[in-house]
Coordinates of C-alpha atoms in Angstrom, one line a residue:
M1 CA -9.9 12.6 14.0
P2 CA -12.5 12.0 10.4
P3 CA -11.8 9.3 8.0
L4 CA -10.1 11.6 4.5
A5 CA -12.9 10.1 2.2
D6 CA -14.4 11.5 3.9
A7 CA -12.6 15.2 4.8
M8 CA -12.4 15.8 0.8
Q9 CA -14.8 14.6 -1.9
S10 CA -14.8 17.6 -4.7
E11 CA -13.0 15.8 -7.2
A12 CA -12.6 20.2 -9.8
P13 CA -8.3 21.2 -8.3
G14 CA -8.3 24.8 -7.0
Q15 CA -11.9 25.2 -5.3
K16 CA -11.3 27.2 -1.9
S17 CA -12.9 27.1 1.4
T18 CA -12.8 30.1 3.8
A19 CA -10.8 26.8 6.6
H20 CA -7.0 28.1 7.2
P21 CA -6.0 26.1 9.9
E22 CA -2.1 26.6 11.0
A23 CA -1.0 23.5 10.9
V24 CA -1.8 20.1 9.6
R25 CA -1.5 16.6 10.1
V26 CA -1.9 13.7 8.2
E27 CA -1.7 9.7 9.0
T28 CA -1.7 6.8 7.2
A29 CA -0.4 3.0 6.7
A30 CA 1.1 0.6 5.1
R31 CA -0.3 -1.9 2.6
L32 CA -0.3 -5.6 0.9
H33 CA 0.0 -6.1 -2.6
L34 CA -1.1 -9.3 -3.0
G35 CA -1.1 -10.2 -6.1
F36 CA -2.5 -9.0 -10.0
L37 CA -5.9 -10.7 -12.2
D38 CA -4.4 -9.8 -15.5
L39 CA -1.1 -9.8 -17.2
N40 CA -3.0 -10.7 -20.2
G41 CA -4.2 -7.6 -22.0
S42 CA -5.8 -9.3 -24.4
L43 CA -9.1 -7.6 -23.6
G44 CA -7.8 -3.8 -22.7
R45 CA -7.8 -4.0 -19.8
I46 CA -4.3 -4.4 -17.9
F47 CA -3.3 -5.6 -14.3
G48 CA -5.7 -5.6 -11.9
S49 CA -4.2 -5.0 -8.1
I50 CA -5.5 -7.1 -5.3
G51 CA -4.7 -5.6 -2.1
L52 CA -5.1 -5.1 1.9
A53 CA -4.3 -1.6 4.4
I54 CA -2.6 -2.9 7.3
N55 CA -2.8 -1.1 10.8
R56 CA 1.2 -0.9 10.7
P57 CA 4.1 0.4 9.6
H58 CA 2.2 3.8 9.3
T59 CA 3.3 6.7 8.1
E60 CA 2.7 10.2 9.5
L61 CA 3.7 14.2 9.4
V62 CA 2.8 17.3 10.2
L63 CA 2.9 20.5 8.0
R64 CA 3.1 24.4 8.0
R65 CA 3.3 27.1 6.0
S66 CA 7.2 28.3 5.9
D67 CA 9.7 31.2 5.2
V68 CA 10.9 28.1 2.2
F69 CA 10.0 24.6 1.4
R70 CA 11.8 22.6 4.0
G71 CA 11.8 19.1 6.1
D72 CA 12.9 17.2 8.6
G73 CA 12.7 13.2 9.1
P74 CA 12.7 9.6 7.7
D75 CA 12.6 10.2 4.1
H76 CA 11.5 14.2 4.0
E77 CA 13.6 15.0 0.9
R78 CA 11.1 13.2 -1.3
A79 CA 7.5 14.7 0.8
V80 CA 9.5 18.1 -0.2
R81 CA 9.6 17.1 -3.2
Q82 CA 6.2 15.8 -3.5
L83 CA 5.3 19.1 -1.5
Q84 CA 6.4 21.5 -4.2
R85 CA 4.6 19.3 -7.7
F86 CA 1.1 19.9 -5.4
A87 CA 2.2 23.5 -4.5
Q88 CA 2.6 23.7 -8.1
L89 CA -0.5 22.4 -9.8
F90 CA -2.7 24.6 -7.1
G91 CA -1.0 27.2 -8.2
L92 CA 0.6 28.4 -4.5
T93 CA 2.9 30.8 -4.2
S94 CA 4.4 29.7 -0.6
S95 CA 6.6 27.8 0.8
Y96 CA 5.6 25.5 3.5
E97 CA 7.6 22.5 6.2
I98 CA 6.8 19.3 6.5
S99 CA 8.0 17.0 9.6
V100 CA 7.8 13.3 9.1
K101 CA 7.3 12.0 12.3
N102 CA 6.9 7.9 10.8
A103 CA 7.5 6.8 7.4
I104 CA 6.8 3.5 5.7
P105 CA 10.2 1.8 4.8
P106 CA 10.7 3.3 0.7
H107 CA 11.0 0.1 -2.1
A108 CA 9.8 -3.0 0.1
G109 CA 6.6 -3.5 -1.1
L110 CA 4.6 -1.6 1.4
G111 CA 3.6 1.7 -0.9
S112 CA 5.1 3.7 0.9
G113 CA 5.3 6.0 -2.2
T114 CA 1.5 6.3 -2.8
Q115 CA 0.8 6.7 1.2
L116 CA 3.1 10.0 1.4
A117 CA 2.6 12.0 -2.2
V118 CA -1.1 12.1 -0.9
A119 CA -1.2 12.2 2.9
A120 CA 1.6 15.0 1.8
G121 CA -1.1 16.4 -1.7
V122 CA -4.3 16.2 1.7
A123 CA -2.1 17.9 4.4
L124 CA -1.9 20.2 1.9
A125 CA -5.5 21.1 0.5
A126 CA -7.0 20.8 3.9
L127 CA -3.7 23.8 5.0
E128 CA -5.2 26.0 2.5
G129 CA -8.5 25.1 2.0
I130 CA -8.9 23.5 -1.7
D131 CA -11.1 20.4 -2.5
I132 CA -10.4 17.7 -4.2
T133 CA -9.9 14.4 -3.3
P134 CA -7.0 11.7 -2.2
T135 CA -8.0 9.3 -5.8
R136 CA -8.0 12.0 -8.1
L137 CA -4.2 13.5 -5.9
G138 CA -3.0 10.1 -6.5
E139 CA -3.9 10.2 -10.5
V140 CA -1.8 13.9 -11.4
V141 CA 1.0 12.9 -9.7
D142 CA 1.3 9.0 -11.2
R143 CA 0.3 6.8 -7.9
G144 CA -2.0 5.2 -9.5
A145 CA -0.4 4.4 -13.1
R146 CA -0.8 0.9 -13.2
S147 CA -2.8 0.3 -9.2
A148 CA -5.1 2.0 -7.9
I149 CA -5.5 -0.1 -4.4
G150 CA -3.0 2.1 -2.3
I151 CA -5.2 5.7 -3.3
A152 CA -8.2 3.3 -2.0
S153 CA -5.6 1.8 1.4
F154 CA -5.3 5.6 2.0
E155 CA -9.7 6.8 1.4
R156 CA -11.0 3.7 3.1
G157 CA -8.5 1.6 4.6
G158 CA -9.8 -2.9 3.9
F159 CA -9.3 -6.2 1.2
I160 CA -9.1 -4.3 -1.8
V161 CA -9.8 -5.0 -5.7
D162 CA -9.2 -3.3 -8.8
G163 CA -10.1 -3.5 -12.1
G164 CA -6.9 -2.9 -13.5
K165 CA -5.8 -0.1 -16.3
G166 CA -7.7 0.7 -19.0
G167 CA -6.9 2.9 -22.4
S168 CA -7.6 6.5 -20.0
D169 CA -5.0 8.5 -17.7
R170 CA -7.3 7.3 -14.9
A171 CA -6.4 5.5 -11.4
P172 CA -8.5 1.6 -12.2
P173 CA -11.7 1.8 -10.5
I174 CA -12.1 -0.2 -7.4
M175 CA -14.6 -3.6 -7.7
I176 CA -14.4 -4.5 -4.8
R177 CA -13.8 -3.2 -1.4
T178 CA -14.9 -4.9 1.8
D179 CA -13.6 -5.2 5.4
F180 CA -11.0 -7.8 6.7
P181 CA -11.6 -9.9 9.9
E182 CA -11.0 -8.5 13.1
A183 CA -9.9 -12.0 14.4
W184 CA -7.1 -12.5 11.3
R185 CA -3.7 -11.5 11.1
S186 CA -0.9 -10.5 9.0
L187 CA 2.6 -11.7 9.8
L188 CA 5.2 -9.9 7.5
V189 CA 9.1 -10.7 7.2
T190 CA 11.0 -7.5 6.0
D191 CA 14.2 -7.3 4.9
P192 CA 16.4 -4.4 5.4
K193 CA 19.1 -5.3 3.3
A194 CA 17.2 -5.3 -0.2
S195 CA 15.2 -3.4 -1.9
G196 CA 12.6 -3.6 -4.0
V197 CA 12.2 -3.1 -7.9
H198 CA 11.3 0.6 -7.8
G199 CA 11.6 3.5 -10.9
E200 CA 12.9 3.2 -14.0
A201 CA 13.9 0.0 -13.8
E202 CA 10.1 -1.5 -12.2
T203 CA 9.1 0.2 -15.8
N204 CA 11.5 -1.4 -18.0
A205 CA 10.5 -4.8 -16.0
F206 CA 7.1 -4.2 -16.5
A207 CA 7.9 -3.5 -20.7
T208 CA 10.0 -6.4 -21.0
L209 CA 8.0 -9.6 -19.0
P210 CA 5.9 -11.3 -21.5
P211 CA 2.4 -11.7 -21.3
L212 CA 1.3 -13.5 -18.8
P213 CA -0.6 -17.1 -20.9
D214 CA -4.1 -16.8 -20.9
A215 CA -5.1 -19.3 -19.4
A216 CA -2.8 -18.6 -16.1
A217 CA -4.6 -15.3 -15.5
A218 CA -7.8 -16.5 -15.9
S219 CA -7.2 -18.7 -13.2
V220 CA -5.9 -15.7 -11.0
C221 CA -9.6 -14.8 -11.9
R222 CA -11.2 -17.5 -11.5
L223 CA -9.3 -18.2 -7.9
V224 CA -9.9 -13.6 -6.9
L225 CA -14.0 -14.7 -7.3
M226 CA -14.7 -17.4 -6.9
Q227 CA -12.6 -18.4 -3.6
L228 CA -10.4 -15.5 -2.4
V229 CA -12.6 -13.0 -2.3
P230 CA -15.9 -15.1 -0.6
A231 CA -14.3 -16.7 2.4
L232 CA -12.5 -14.2 3.4
M233 CA -15.9 -12.1 2.9
E234 CA -17.3 -15.4 5.4
E235 CA -14.0 -15.5 7.2
E236 CA -12.7 -19.0 6.6
I237 CA -9.3 -18.2 6.1
E238 CA -7.6 -22.3 5.1
P239 CA -9.6 -21.9 1.1
F240 CA -8.5 -17.5 1.4
G241 CA -5.0 -18.4 2.1
D242 CA -5.1 -21.9 -0.2
A243 CA -6.3 -19.4 -2.9
L244 CA -3.8 -16.3 -2.0
T245 CA -0.8 -19.6 -2.4
E246 CA -1.5 -20.5 -5.9
I247 CA -2.6 -16.7 -7.1
Q248 CA 1.0 -15.8 -5.9
K249 CA 2.5 -18.9 -7.4
I250 CA 1.5 -18.2 -10.4
V251 CA 2.0 -14.5 -10.6
G252 CA 5.9 -15.5 -8.6
G253 CA 6.4 -17.1 -11.3
H254 CA 5.6 -14.8 -13.9
F255 CA 7.9 -11.9 -12.6
A256 CA 10.9 -14.5 -11.2
A257 CA 12.5 -13.4 -14.8
A258 CA 12.7 -9.8 -13.4
Q259 CA 13.7 -11.4 -9.9
G260 CA 16.9 -13.0 -10.9
G261 CA 14.6 -16.1 -11.4
S262 CA 12.9 -16.2 -8.1
P263 CA 10.1 -15.2 -7.4
W264 CA 11.2 -13.6 -4.0
T265 CA 13.5 -10.1 -3.8
S266 CA 15.5 -11.6 -1.2
P267 CA 14.9 -15.5 -0.6
A268 CA 16.7 -15.3 3.3
V269 CA 12.6 -13.2 3.5
G270 CA 11.9 -16.4 1.5
R271 CA 13.1 -19.0 3.8
V272 CA 11.2 -17.9 6.8
V273 CA 8.3 -17.7 5.1
E274 CA 8.5 -20.9 4.0
A275 CA 9.2 -21.7 7.2
L276 CA 5.8 -20.3 8.1
R277 CA 3.9 -22.3 6.0
A278 CA 5.5 -25.1 7.5
N279 CA 4.7 -24.6 11.3
G280 CA 0.8 -23.6 10.5
A281 CA 0.7 -20.3 8.5
I282 CA -1.9 -19.6 5.6
G283 CA -1.4 -17.8 2.7
I284 CA 1.7 -17.0 1.7
G285 CA 3.9 -14.9 -0.9
Q286 CA 5.2 -11.5 -1.8
S287 CA 3.9 -8.0 -1.7
S288 CA 4.3 -6.5 -5.0
W289 CA 8.1 -6.7 -6.2
G290 CA 9.6 -7.0 -1.5
P291 CA 11.2 -7.5 -0.4
T292 CA 9.0 -8.3 2.5
G293 CA 7.0 -11.8 2.5
F294 CA 3.4 -12.2 3.8
A295 CA 1.4 -14.8 5.8
F296 CA -1.3 -15.1 7.8
A297 CA -2.7 -17.1 11.1
A298 CA -6.7 -17.1 12.5
S299 CA -5.9 -15.6 15.2
Q300 CA -3.1 -13.7 17.2
E301 CA -2.8 -16.3 19.2
I302 CA -2.1 -18.5 16.9
A303 CA 0.2 -15.6 15.0
Q304 CA 2.2 -15.2 18.4
H305 CA 3.5 -18.6 18.5
L306 CA 4.2 -18.8 14.1
Y307 CA 6.1 -16.0 15.3
D308 CA 7.4 -16.9 18.9
S309 CA 8.5 -21.1 16.3
S310 CA 10.7 -19.2 13.7
I311 CA 12.1 -15.4 14.8
E312 CA 15.8 -17.0 15.4
L313 CA 15.7 -17.9 12.6
A314 CA 14.4 -15.2 11.0
R315 CA 17.0 -12.9 13.3
G316 CA 19.9 -15.6 12.5
V317 CA 20.0 -14.4 8.2
G318 CA 19.2 -9.9 9.4
L319 CA 15.2 -10.2 9.2
E320 CA 12.3 -9.1 11.5
I321 CA 8.7 -10.7 12.0
M322 CA 6.4 -7.9 12.2
I323 CA 2.7 -9.1 13.4
V324 CA -0.2 -6.4 11.7
E325 CA -3.6 -6.1 11.5
G326 CA -5.9 -5.1 8.6
R327 CA -7.1 -1.8 8.8
N328 CA -10.7 -0.9 8.2
R329 CA -10.5 2.7 8.0
G330 CA -9.1 5.7 6.2
A331 CA -6.2 8.0 6.3
T332 CA -7.1 10.5 9.4
I333 CA -6.5 14.4 9.2
E334 CA -6.4 16.4 11.5
K335 CA -6.7 20.5 11.0
I336 CA -4.5 22.1 14.1
T337 CA -5.4 25.8 14.8
N338 CA -2.8 27.0 17.6
T339 CA 0.3 25.2 17.8

């Protein structure tokens, strides 16, 4: 199954080719949002996201033509709404059925909305032979309003840094994209009872937060360019983890005012992540608005040891721990010609 970035290259919506499969399957996976470069904005750009595509949890859907718009499976109502938006954008008069086989948990800090929306859009484009890039699809449904790492992880996977929002309506430019070390693992601590800030509440939170001081934004940028990324590319996990923990401390401290005074949306997640750190995990923090927390390990063996050391604590407070890998490829598409 080819990467979607290889399958769709044109920027112009509405251009059709002759291929019309009976159905299209799209599979894509979650991403971690590891922090922002600049929440000050005095240089003319704001945000600037640091992200990592991971191999699970994942979203998988199948799209077919139908007599009415309908769907089934987890989070299918949201998928149908996005599908209807794309059909209107493309000027299509047909109706479609979308079957969501798996879905990234919503509002958990794992990028579920972007992955679901773009997956629906590329499935529809592939089904009807419309040439449009995943980036452009994300832009037209406002998925790149602050960050481009979700769209970039959909297209190519890997570790990503974007350049923040400037004055245009386009998604932020991707400054860095590199493979994540195959041996490294991340432990996700999830809280099914909690939700991160999202929707209108998220918009209001960003509007009311004061600018991050210049010195703090400068420190984050230096940590990213002179420690985090070089350590990642040379596969030195300890300086990578030290830099990431410090970035999370700065950014999480800034967002604490919108999270009840804590850098953790779920205090229980925070306790488990700190326990992982005490047992040897490296590079801890919260993905986006949470509640998902993360910690890194240099190998599967170390990650499994960390899991074993903390799973009873996690389950005792209603949480779960998941060991995941970096995903160094984008989403996949399968055109189904015989259903």
